[in-house]
Structures are given as structure tokens and as C-alpha cells.
Amino acid sequence: MSYKAISAEEAVKVIKTGDRVHLSSVAVTPHKLIKAMVERGRNKEFYDVKIQHIHIEDKVDFADPEFEGVFVSEQFFVGGNLRKQTQAGYADYIPVFLSETQKLIREGVCKVNVAMIMCSVPDKHGFVSLGTSVDATRAAVECADIVIAAVNPNVPRAWGDAIFHMSEIDYFVEDNSPLYTHDMGELTDMDIAIGKNVAELIEDGACLQMGIGGIPNAVLAQLGNHKDLGVHTEMFADGILPLVEAGVVNGKRKQIDPGKMVASFLMGSQKLYDFIDDNPMVAMMDVRHTNSVNVIRQNDKVTAINSALAIDITGQVCADSIGTTHYSGVGGQIDFIRGAGYSKGGLPIIAMPSVTAKGISKIAPTLLQGSGVVTTRANMHWFVTEHGAVNLYGKTMQERAKLIISVAHPDHQEMLDKAAFDRFGSHFRYVNPNI
């Protein structure tokens, strides 16, 4: 179905001082519209324009020092492209569970005036698709006063909540730019060791949640002999494709959305984006569905695999900051840790290397001052490093300390053991968590 396109420069003229602008995220970050908006800001045509988004990719300028007072960055999750600006205070972060990002928009807590999105070309019935990122953008399209769409033939026609009618769009801009892609990279020995320890916990028929990076890819690489795995996750990447091609991932045993791979956003190679194009096996859904604890728990054997920056000896997990230095965000970790915890046969897992690249222990007596606790002690179940896997659920503080120290790097176990002894007293030496 045809539409009338205007230039990006013309479209962004609707933005005015004090507006909040929502950006679609990750691979479909609408850079053509962002650049036109930034140029208006550079010309001081408006002030105090709030920029709302989850995780956007590639270089953007609106959080640079020159735009202080012109743009106000409000991120639901901090990506690498805005990390330095956030740590310097030129960009900011809204602490929120990924499941509730859409709620902030729908309930008007963070009212959206203008939604700037990227979508597919309309089909013959006039429907477009958000493609690789639905997340909170579907809510923004529903609630925004004005919707500007960069219509791009490279955006795959994904199913699920990604589909909506072009009548919801106010202004169309043509964009032929390629989508942002991310290579898997080579697995390290550390990734492989952690992946093996996690994979040993996963049963046939499990429903997987995992993200992007070395550890998730290493886990997936170990699952070739499993049967009837399902996927209900906030995101997946290329590592899942060989399991789909082999028939290992088929979703047959899922209680909800059986036979479908459910996700809210994707990031990976062009092969991944081609895979979801017009594929009824994949349902790209709103985060109020993918990340709802009440939805997640309905599937059996939900296996949620998440990572972290640090953990203390009682099981407090920091995943969004290094001390007071902000790094990323809460994201969907707690949504899935809790959902998996309620799932029949579920496995909530925090998996991470025991040490940094410089050999510093990521397992500490206490978290650095100012660290954000994302997964609390009460939420913890399985903790996995390259040195093993331990289940903390139902364990006392001292038992947890023993278990966590047992999978720490051997070079740091004596230090951690002494810290636990100093904290808990002489009884600690008699604690046996395996009884």
C-alpha cells in the first residue's frame, strides 16, 4: 500500500521545546531521524527535549556536551555508545524493570509526545512491522501524540505485536540504510567452561531465556543433543539458529505460545534478521508479555540465564554499575529470575566469570560502595562460574558464603574465606552446606 513520504528534516519540525521523544531501539535505531533532530538542536530551534529509549546502537550525538540544555537523555538501559556520556552526567538513566518500561509510557508517567521509529514497508493490506525491536516501542506508537516512521525495506516483517496498521503513523520518511549488525565473536576458554557448567543443568523440554554474548553462545553450543527446547526470552541472537535448524529448539513442550520462539528484541547478523522475516515460528512481542512474571511462570522448566558484574559472598548481585559508576541497567534480569523461580521445574541462573580480565575477583566480601543490587539475596538460586555451579536457594547466609567461595577462583578463595570468617565468626569453619 502506498504512502506519501517527506524528508526527515521536514518530519522532525513537529518536535518542540519540552517534548519527550521515544526512539525505537537496537538494530532499528532510526538514525536518519535522529540526525535531523540533532541538527535542529544544534541550531537551537528548541530546548529541553527529552530523549527516551531502551538500548540504541551506533554513534549518536544528542548526549554530547554541546547539547546540554537542548537534549535530556532518559535511558531505560545504557548501551556502550552512551556509557561515557552517562558516567559524565550528560546522559541519564531511569531505573526500571524492562517489563515496566511500557507501563511508564502507557500510564503517562513518561508521556511520549513524539515517537520516532523504524519499520518495514507497508504490505498490500497497509500493515507495517517493527521488525527486530518491539520492546516498549509498541506502547510508544499507541500513546504518542505524533508518530514519525522511517520506512525501511531492510526491516524484516516480523509477526506478533510487531505488526500494526500504517494509519497509526503520522509522517513517513524513506530510509534504505542497512540494519545494525553484531558479530558473535570467538568463544574464549572462560566462556566455554562456564557454558559447559550451565548446560549440565538444562533438561530436555526446558524453555530458555538468554541474551547475547560469549556465555549465552557457549551454553547454546553445548545443547545440540537436547530435545524439545523452547524459547521465551526478551532477546535472542545468532547462537540459537543452529539449534533451530537441527530441530532441537521447536517449542513443542511450551505451555504458552507452543511452537513459537517469543522475544521482544533481537541483535545479531543479517542471517538472524532474515530468519525472522515473515517467519510464523517467531513472535516478536511487547515487553508486557515477554517479561511479565505472570506470563513467564506459565511455562515449565523456564531456564533463565543472566550475567552480572559482581556478587558478594551472601549472594547479592550487582549487574548495572561498578560502584557508583553506572554501566548498563536493570533490564529484564529480575523479570526472568523471578519468573523462572515461580516456573514448575524452573532454573534461575546467574552465570559469570569468577575474575575480571585483569585477574581481580568478581566475587567479593562486600559489593563496592554505591553498587546497585539488581538480583537480591532472596532472588538467588543457581550461581555458576568456570569453576562450577552451586544452588543457593534455601541456604543460610553462612552456607551461601561457603558455596559461593567454592566456585571462586582458587587464587582468591583464601581471602574470601577469611572475610567470611571475620564476618560470621568462628562457627563459619563448621558450616557444611551439603548436609
Short mmCIF file of C-alpha atoms in Angstrom, two decimals:
data_model
loop_
_atom_site.label_atom_id
_atom_site.label_comp_id
_atom_site.label_asym_id
_atom_site.label_seq_id
_atom_site.Cartn_x
_atom_site.Cartn_y
_atom_site.Cartn_z
CA MET A 1 0.00 0.00 0.00
CA SER A 2 1.36 3.42 -0.93
CA TYR A 3 2.17 6.29 1.39
CA LYS A 4 3.35 9.86 0.99
CA ALA A 5 6.91 10.36 2.22
CA ILE A 6 8.51 13.61 3.33
CA SER A 7 12.10 14.43 4.21
CA ALA A 8 13.49 13.69 7.66
CA GLU A 9 14.22 17.42 8.07
CA GLU A 10 10.57 18.24 7.42
CA ALA A 11 9.26 15.48 9.69
CA VAL A 12 11.22 16.47 12.80
CA LYS A 13 9.85 20.02 12.64
CA VAL A 14 6.97 18.73 14.79
CA ILE A 15 9.34 18.46 17.79
CA LYS A 16 9.05 21.43 20.14
CA THR A 17 10.59 22.61 23.40
CA GLY A 18 9.73 20.36 26.35
CA ASP A 19 8.68 17.36 24.26
CA ARG A 20 9.61 13.79 25.08
CA VAL A 21 10.76 11.81 22.02
CA HIS A 22 10.80 8.00 22.07
CA LEU A 23 13.30 6.18 19.83
CA SER A 24 12.96 2.63 18.56
CA SER A 25 15.91 0.57 19.68
CA VAL A 26 18.86 -1.71 18.94
CA ALA A 27 19.09 -2.75 15.26
CA VAL A 28 16.27 -0.42 14.20
CA THR A 29 17.58 2.75 15.84
CA PRO A 30 16.21 5.47 13.48
CA HIS A 31 19.48 7.27 12.79
CA LYS A 32 18.16 9.26 9.83
CA LEU A 33 15.52 10.86 12.04
CA ILE A 34 17.93 11.29 14.96
CA LYS A 35 20.43 13.16 12.80
CA ALA A 36 17.74 15.52 11.52
CA MET A 37 16.55 16.13 15.08
CA VAL A 38 20.10 16.74 16.32
CA GLU A 39 20.66 19.32 13.59
CA ARG A 40 17.62 21.25 14.79
CA GLY A 41 19.06 21.10 18.30
CA ARG A 42 22.42 22.34 17.04
CA ASN A 43 20.61 25.33 15.54
CA LYS A 44 18.95 26.00 18.94
CA GLU A 45 15.46 25.62 17.49
CA PHE A 46 14.20 24.08 20.75
CA TYR A 47 15.34 23.29 24.30
CA ASP A 48 14.75 20.69 26.99
CA VAL A 49 13.74 17.90 24.62
CA LYS A 50 13.76 14.57 26.47
CA ILE A 51 15.08 11.60 24.51
CA GLN A 52 13.65 8.27 25.73
CA HIS A 53 14.91 4.88 24.63
CA ILE A 54 16.00 1.46 25.79
CA HIS A 55 19.23 0.34 24.14
CA ILE A 56 20.19 2.10 20.94
CA GLU A 57 23.17 1.22 18.77
CA ASP A 58 25.87 3.07 16.85
CA LYS A 59 27.02 6.66 17.30
CA VAL A 60 24.56 9.33 18.38
CA ASP A 61 25.36 12.95 19.26
CA PHE A 62 22.43 14.18 21.34
CA ALA A 63 24.15 13.42 24.67
CA ASP A 64 27.37 15.23 23.77
CA PRO A 65 28.32 18.24 25.95
CA GLU A 66 27.39 20.74 23.23
CA PHE A 67 23.73 19.78 23.63
CA GLU A 68 23.50 20.33 27.37
CA GLY A 69 20.17 22.05 28.00
CA VAL A 70 18.96 21.17 24.49
CA PHE A 71 18.50 17.40 24.87
CA VAL A 72 17.90 15.43 28.06
CA SER A 73 18.69 11.73 27.69
CA GLU A 74 16.36 9.41 29.60
CA GLN A 75 17.57 5.85 29.08
CA PHE A 76 15.81 2.71 30.26
CA PHE A 77 19.10 0.86 29.65
CA VAL A 78 22.58 2.22 28.96
CA GLY A 79 24.43 0.85 25.97
CA GLY A 80 28.10 1.15 25.14
CA ASN A 81 27.53 4.08 22.79
CA LEU A 82 26.28 6.33 25.61
CA ARG A 83 28.12 4.87 28.58
CA LYS A 84 30.80 7.57 28.82
CA GLN A 85 28.24 10.35 28.42
CA THR A 86 26.11 8.76 31.16
CA GLN A 87 29.04 8.41 33.53
CA ALA A 88 29.92 12.07 32.89
CA GLY A 89 26.35 13.16 33.65
CA TYR A 90 25.42 14.37 30.15
CA ALA A 91 23.00 11.45 29.78
CA ASP A 92 20.82 9.90 32.47
CA TYR A 93 19.14 6.62 33.35
CA ILE A 94 15.70 5.65 34.66
CA PRO A 95 15.94 2.60 36.95
CA VAL A 96 13.10 0.30 35.84
CA PHE A 97 12.42 -3.35 35.15
CA LEU A 98 12.24 -3.95 31.42
CA SER A 99 8.72 -5.32 31.88
CA GLU A 100 7.58 -1.95 33.23
CA THR A 101 9.11 0.33 30.59
CA GLN A 102 5.89 0.07 28.61
CA LYS A 103 3.90 0.77 31.79
CA LEU A 104 5.70 4.08 32.30
CA ILE A 105 4.58 5.04 28.80
CA ARG A 106 1.06 3.64 28.86
CA GLU A 107 0.23 5.14 32.26
CA GLY A 108 1.63 8.53 31.28
CA VAL A 109 4.39 8.60 33.88
CA CYS A 110 6.78 9.22 30.98
CA LYS A 111 4.34 10.65 28.44
CA VAL A 112 5.54 10.39 24.85
CA ASN A 113 4.90 13.38 22.61
CA VAL A 114 6.73 12.12 19.53
CA ALA A 115 7.66 8.54 18.67
CA MET A 116 10.45 8.22 16.09
CA ILE A 117 10.59 4.66 14.86
CA MET A 118 11.89 2.49 12.05
CA CYS A 119 9.55 -0.01 10.44
CA SER A 120 9.09 -2.22 7.39
CA VAL A 121 7.46 -1.14 4.14
CA PRO A 122 3.65 -1.45 4.34
CA ASP A 123 2.26 -4.67 2.89
CA LYS A 124 -0.69 -4.79 0.47
CA HIS A 125 -3.09 -4.51 3.41
CA GLY A 126 -1.37 -1.45 4.83
CA PHE A 127 0.35 -3.16 7.77
CA VAL A 128 3.95 -2.46 8.82
CA SER A 129 6.24 -4.29 11.23
CA LEU A 130 8.61 -3.01 13.89
CA GLY A 131 10.88 -5.88 12.89
CA THR A 132 13.70 -6.63 15.29
CA SER A 133 12.56 -4.43 18.22
CA VAL A 134 9.09 -4.27 19.73
CA ASP A 135 10.09 -3.78 23.42
CA ALA A 136 8.41 -0.57 24.69
CA THR A 137 8.14 0.95 21.21
CA ARG A 138 4.74 -0.63 20.60
CA ALA A 139 3.48 1.26 23.65
CA ALA A 140 5.05 4.47 22.34
CA VAL A 141 3.30 4.07 18.98
CA GLU A 142 -0.02 3.58 20.76
CA CYS A 143 0.39 6.51 23.12
CA ALA A 144 2.42 9.17 21.29
CA ASP A 145 0.78 12.36 20.09
CA ILE A 146 2.73 12.07 16.82
CA VAL A 147 4.43 9.04 15.22
CA ILE A 148 7.21 9.52 12.66
CA ALA A 149 8.33 6.37 10.85
CA ALA A 150 11.49 5.76 8.88
CA VAL A 151 10.16 3.20 6.41
CA ASN A 152 12.97 0.83 5.55
CA PRO A 153 12.82 -2.17 3.18
CA ASN A 154 15.65 -3.79 5.19
CA VAL A 155 13.42 -4.16 8.27
CA PRO A 156 12.13 -7.74 8.41
CA ARG A 157 8.40 -8.34 8.56
CA ALA A 158 8.25 -9.90 12.00
CA TRP A 159 4.98 -11.23 13.41
CA GLY A 160 3.33 -10.79 16.80
CA ASP A 161 2.98 -7.38 18.44
CA ALA A 162 5.41 -6.02 15.84
CA ILE A 163 2.57 -5.69 13.32
CA PHE A 164 0.34 -2.60 13.23
CA HIS A 165 -1.53 -0.60 10.60
CA MET A 166 0.11 2.31 8.82
CA SER A 167 -2.83 4.50 9.80
CA GLU A 168 -1.17 4.83 13.22
CA ILE A 169 1.74 6.67 11.58
CA ASP A 170 1.50 10.44 11.05
CA TYR A 171 4.64 11.08 8.96
CA PHE A 172 6.60 8.75 6.69
CA VAL A 173 10.29 9.15 5.81
CA GLU A 174 12.04 6.82 3.38
CA ASP A 175 15.22 5.15 4.66
CA ASN A 176 17.28 2.50 2.88
CA SER A 177 20.09 2.17 5.43
CA PRO A 178 21.22 -1.32 6.47
CA LEU A 179 20.26 -2.51 9.93
CA TYR A 180 22.90 -2.51 12.65
CA THR A 181 24.51 -5.93 12.93
CA HIS A 182 26.57 -7.58 15.66
CA ASP A 183 29.03 -10.44 15.12
CA MET A 184 29.08 -13.32 17.58
CA GLY A 185 32.85 -13.27 18.03
CA GLU A 186 35.06 -16.14 19.12
CA LEU A 187 34.33 -18.01 22.34
CA THR A 188 37.03 -17.81 25.00
CA ASP A 189 38.14 -20.73 27.16
CA MET A 190 36.34 -18.98 30.04
CA ASP A 191 33.09 -18.77 28.05
CA ILE A 192 33.30 -22.45 27.13
CA ALA A 193 33.96 -23.56 30.73
CA ILE A 194 31.01 -21.55 32.06
CA GLY A 195 28.85 -22.71 29.16
CA LYS A 196 29.52 -26.36 29.98
CA ASN A 197 28.66 -25.84 33.66
CA VAL A 198 25.38 -24.14 32.78
CA ALA A 199 24.46 -26.66 30.06
CA GLU A 200 24.76 -29.53 32.54
CA LEU A 201 21.84 -28.02 34.47
CA ILE A 202 19.50 -27.74 31.46
CA GLU A 203 16.95 -30.51 30.91
CA ASP A 204 15.13 -31.65 27.79
CA GLY A 205 11.96 -29.62 27.31
CA ALA A 206 13.39 -26.54 29.02
CA CYS A 207 12.19 -23.09 27.98
CA LEU A 208 15.21 -20.83 27.52
CA GLN A 209 15.85 -17.18 28.29
CA MET A 210 19.27 -15.83 27.49
CA GLY A 211 20.83 -12.81 25.90
CA ILE A 212 23.79 -12.02 23.70
CA GLY A 213 27.50 -12.60 24.25
CA GLY A 214 30.06 -15.26 24.93
CA ILE A 215 28.38 -17.07 27.82
CA PRO A 216 24.93 -17.48 26.17
CA ASN A 217 26.57 -18.61 22.92
CA ALA A 218 28.78 -21.06 24.81
CA VAL A 219 25.74 -22.52 26.58
CA LEU A 220 23.83 -22.89 23.31
CA ALA A 221 26.82 -24.60 21.69
CA GLN A 222 26.52 -27.39 24.31
CA LEU A 223 22.83 -28.14 23.72
CA GLY A 224 23.00 -29.99 20.40
CA ASN A 225 21.91 -33.31 21.94
CA HIS A 226 18.97 -31.87 23.88
CA LYS A 227 15.36 -32.36 22.83
CA ASP A 228 12.31 -30.13 22.51
CA LEU A 229 13.73 -26.89 23.85
CA GLY A 230 11.59 -23.77 23.80
CA VAL A 231 12.37 -20.07 23.73
CA HIS A 232 10.62 -17.34 25.71
CA THR A 233 13.07 -14.51 26.20
CA GLU A 234 13.48 -10.77 25.99
CA MET A 235 16.04 -11.28 23.21
CA PHE A 236 17.96 -13.90 21.27
CA ALA A 237 20.90 -13.79 18.89
CA ASP A 238 22.61 -15.95 16.25
CA GLY A 239 23.67 -18.64 18.72
CA ILE A 240 20.16 -20.08 18.75
CA LEU A 241 19.95 -20.62 14.98
CA PRO A 242 21.90 -23.92 14.74
CA LEU A 243 19.58 -25.42 17.38
CA VAL A 244 16.53 -24.34 15.39
CA GLU A 245 17.98 -25.78 12.18
CA ALA A 246 18.71 -29.06 13.97
CA GLY A 247 15.19 -29.28 15.40
CA VAL A 248 16.44 -29.06 18.99
CA VAL A 249 14.51 -25.82 19.50
CA ASN A 250 10.92 -26.47 18.48
CA GLY A 251 8.82 -25.25 21.41
CA LYS A 252 6.71 -28.43 21.47
CA ARG A 253 6.57 -28.62 25.26
CA LYS A 254 5.75 -24.98 25.96
CA GLN A 255 2.54 -24.35 27.89
CA ILE A 256 2.02 -20.88 26.36
CA ASP A 257 2.87 -19.87 22.81
CA PRO A 258 3.69 -23.50 21.94
CA GLY A 259 5.83 -23.93 18.86
CA LYS A 260 6.82 -20.27 18.84
CA MET A 261 10.07 -18.52 19.70
CA VAL A 262 8.98 -15.49 21.71
CA ALA A 263 11.20 -12.42 22.07
CA SER A 264 10.92 -8.65 22.30
CA PHE A 265 14.08 -7.53 20.51
CA LEU A 266 17.00 -9.03 18.61
CA MET A 267 20.56 -8.14 17.79
CA GLY A 268 22.84 -10.16 15.57
CA SER A 269 23.80 -10.80 11.97
CA GLN A 270 21.83 -10.28 8.78
CA LYS A 271 21.20 -14.04 8.84
CA LEU A 272 19.31 -13.59 12.11
CA TYR A 273 17.19 -10.79 10.68
CA ASP A 274 16.48 -12.86 7.57
CA PHE A 275 15.43 -15.74 9.82
CA ILE A 276 12.63 -13.78 11.49
CA ASP A 277 11.36 -12.24 8.24
CA ASP A 278 7.80 -13.47 7.64
CA ASN A 279 8.51 -16.42 9.96
CA PRO A 280 5.39 -17.57 11.87
CA MET A 281 7.62 -19.53 14.25
CA VAL A 282 8.87 -16.23 15.74
CA ALA A 283 6.59 -13.93 17.74
CA MET A 284 8.09 -10.52 18.44
CA MET A 285 6.13 -9.28 21.42
CA ASP A 286 5.62 -6.31 23.72
CA VAL A 287 7.71 -6.47 26.92
CA ARG A 288 4.48 -6.59 28.94
CA HIS A 289 4.16 -10.13 27.52
CA THR A 290 7.76 -11.34 27.20
CA ASN A 291 8.88 -10.01 30.57
CA SER A 292 5.75 -10.44 32.67
CA VAL A 293 6.46 -12.71 35.63
CA ASN A 294 2.89 -13.99 35.42
CA VAL A 295 3.41 -14.98 31.78
CA ILE A 296 6.93 -16.39 32.19
CA ARG A 297 5.93 -18.66 35.07
CA GLN A 298 3.25 -20.40 32.98
CA ASN A 299 5.88 -22.30 31.01
CA ASP A 300 7.50 -25.26 32.77
CA LYS A 301 11.27 -25.59 33.19
CA VAL A 302 11.97 -21.94 32.44
CA THR A 303 15.75 -21.71 32.43
CA ALA A 304 16.80 -18.07 32.79
CA ILE A 305 20.50 -17.41 32.23
CA ASN A 306 21.72 -13.95 33.17
CA SER A 307 25.11 -12.44 33.89
CA ALA A 308 26.48 -9.89 36.34
CA LEU A 309 29.35 -7.58 37.12
CA ALA A 310 29.91 -8.72 40.71
CA ILE A 311 28.47 -10.78 43.55
CA ASP A 312 29.16 -10.73 47.27
CA ILE A 313 29.53 -13.78 49.47
CA THR A 314 25.89 -13.61 50.59
CA GLY A 315 24.51 -13.66 47.03
CA GLN A 316 23.82 -10.01 46.34
CA VAL A 317 24.25 -9.48 42.60
CA CYS A 318 25.35 -6.22 41.03
CA ALA A 319 24.60 -6.04 37.30
CA ASP A 320 24.19 -2.35 36.49
CA SER A 321 27.14 -0.47 37.97
CA ILE A 322 30.72 -0.65 39.15
CA GLY A 323 30.48 1.05 42.50
CA THR A 324 28.93 4.45 41.81
CA THR A 325 29.96 4.32 38.14
CA HIS A 326 26.89 3.44 36.10
CA TYR A 327 27.40 0.77 33.47
CA SER A 328 24.17 -0.63 32.00
CA GLY A 329 20.78 -1.14 33.65
CA VAL A 330 18.41 -3.44 35.48
CA GLY A 331 16.98 -4.70 32.21
CA GLY A 332 14.96 -7.90 32.38
CA GLN A 333 17.17 -9.81 34.81
CA ILE A 334 14.74 -9.74 37.73
CA ASP A 335 11.71 -10.29 35.48
CA PHE A 336 13.18 -13.62 34.40
CA ILE A 337 14.90 -14.59 37.64
CA ARG A 338 11.53 -14.28 39.40
CA GLY A 339 9.58 -15.82 36.53
CA ALA A 340 11.89 -18.83 36.38
CA GLY A 341 11.76 -19.11 40.15
CA TYR A 342 7.98 -19.50 40.02
CA SER A 343 8.05 -21.83 36.99
CA LYS A 344 7.48 -25.55 37.62
CA GLY A 345 10.97 -27.03 37.41
CA GLY A 346 12.43 -23.59 36.62
CA LEU A 347 16.10 -22.70 36.92
CA PRO A 348 17.04 -19.07 37.65
CA ILE A 349 20.77 -18.84 36.90
CA ILE A 350 23.37 -16.10 37.35
CA ALA A 351 26.46 -17.06 35.35
CA MET A 352 29.67 -15.06 35.20
CA PRO A 353 33.46 -15.37 35.20
CA SER A 354 34.99 -15.59 38.66
CA VAL A 355 37.59 -12.93 37.78
CA THR A 356 37.97 -9.91 35.53
CA ALA A 357 40.32 -9.86 32.54
CA LYS A 358 42.93 -8.43 34.92
CA GLY A 359 42.51 -11.28 37.40
CA ILE A 360 40.52 -9.31 40.00
CA SER A 361 37.91 -11.41 41.78
CA LYS A 362 34.34 -10.62 40.76
CA ILE A 363 33.26 -12.42 43.91
CA ALA A 364 33.80 -10.04 46.82
CA PRO A 365 33.31 -10.00 50.60
CA THR A 366 31.04 -6.97 50.04
CA LEU A 367 29.99 -5.11 46.93
CA LEU A 368 31.78 -1.87 46.14
CA GLN A 369 30.22 1.15 47.83
CA GLY A 370 27.47 2.54 45.62
CA SER A 371 26.92 -0.68 43.68
CA GLY A 372 23.35 -1.32 42.56
CA VAL A 373 21.88 -4.62 43.77
CA VAL A 374 19.85 -5.94 40.85
CA THR A 375 19.23 -9.52 42.00
CA THR A 376 18.81 -9.66 45.76
CA ARG A 377 19.88 -12.46 48.06
CA ALA A 378 16.26 -13.58 48.28
CA ASN A 379 16.02 -13.96 44.49
CA MET A 380 19.13 -16.09 44.09
CA HIS A 381 19.02 -19.74 43.06
CA TRP A 382 21.85 -21.06 40.87
CA PHE A 383 25.22 -19.33 40.65
CA VAL A 384 27.70 -20.54 38.02
CA THR A 385 31.31 -19.71 37.23
CA GLU A 386 34.00 -21.52 35.26
CA HIS A 387 34.74 -23.42 38.48
CA GLY A 388 31.32 -24.96 38.99
CA ALA A 389 27.64 -24.46 39.76
CA VAL A 390 26.03 -24.06 43.20
CA ASN A 391 22.40 -23.72 44.29
CA LEU A 392 21.92 -21.02 46.92
CA TYR A 393 18.16 -21.39 47.27
CA GLY A 394 17.10 -22.18 50.82
CA LYS A 395 20.62 -21.80 52.17
CA THR A 396 21.63 -19.70 55.15
CA MET A 397 23.97 -16.74 54.82
CA GLN A 398 26.93 -18.80 56.01
CA GLU A 399 26.04 -21.75 53.79
CA ARG A 400 25.76 -19.40 50.82
CA ALA A 401 29.18 -17.98 51.56
CA LYS A 402 30.69 -21.48 51.61
CA LEU A 403 29.05 -22.37 48.31
CA ILE A 404 29.93 -19.12 46.53
CA ILE A 405 33.54 -19.29 47.69
CA SER A 406 33.74 -22.88 46.38
CA VAL A 407 33.28 -21.63 42.80
CA ALA A 408 35.53 -18.58 43.18
CA HIS A 409 38.95 -18.52 41.53
CA PRO A 410 41.40 -20.58 43.64
CA ASP A 411 43.73 -17.58 43.89
CA HIS A 412 41.06 -15.65 45.82
CA GLN A 413 39.40 -18.35 47.91
CA GLU A 414 41.65 -17.87 50.94
CA MET A 415 40.92 -14.12 51.00
CA LEU A 416 37.18 -14.71 50.70
CA ASP A 417 37.23 -17.45 53.32
CA LYS A 418 39.00 -15.14 55.79
CA ALA A 419 36.49 -12.38 55.09
CA ALA A 420 33.62 -14.78 55.75
CA PHE A 421 35.26 -15.93 58.99
CA ASP A 422 35.68 -12.30 60.10
CA ARG A 423 32.06 -11.56 59.24
CA PHE A 424 30.32 -14.61 60.67
CA GLY A 425 32.64 -15.69 63.46
CA SER A 426 34.27 -18.97 64.43
CA HIS A 427 31.19 -21.06 63.69
CA PHE A 428 31.79 -20.49 59.99
CA ARG A 429 34.52 -23.14 59.91
CA TYR A 430 31.95 -25.81 60.87
CA VAL A 431 29.33 -24.90 58.26
CA ASN A 432 28.56 -27.65 55.75
CA PRO A 433 26.02 -26.54 53.13
CA ASN A 434 25.86 -30.01 51.57
CA ILE A 435 24.15 -31.65 54.56
#
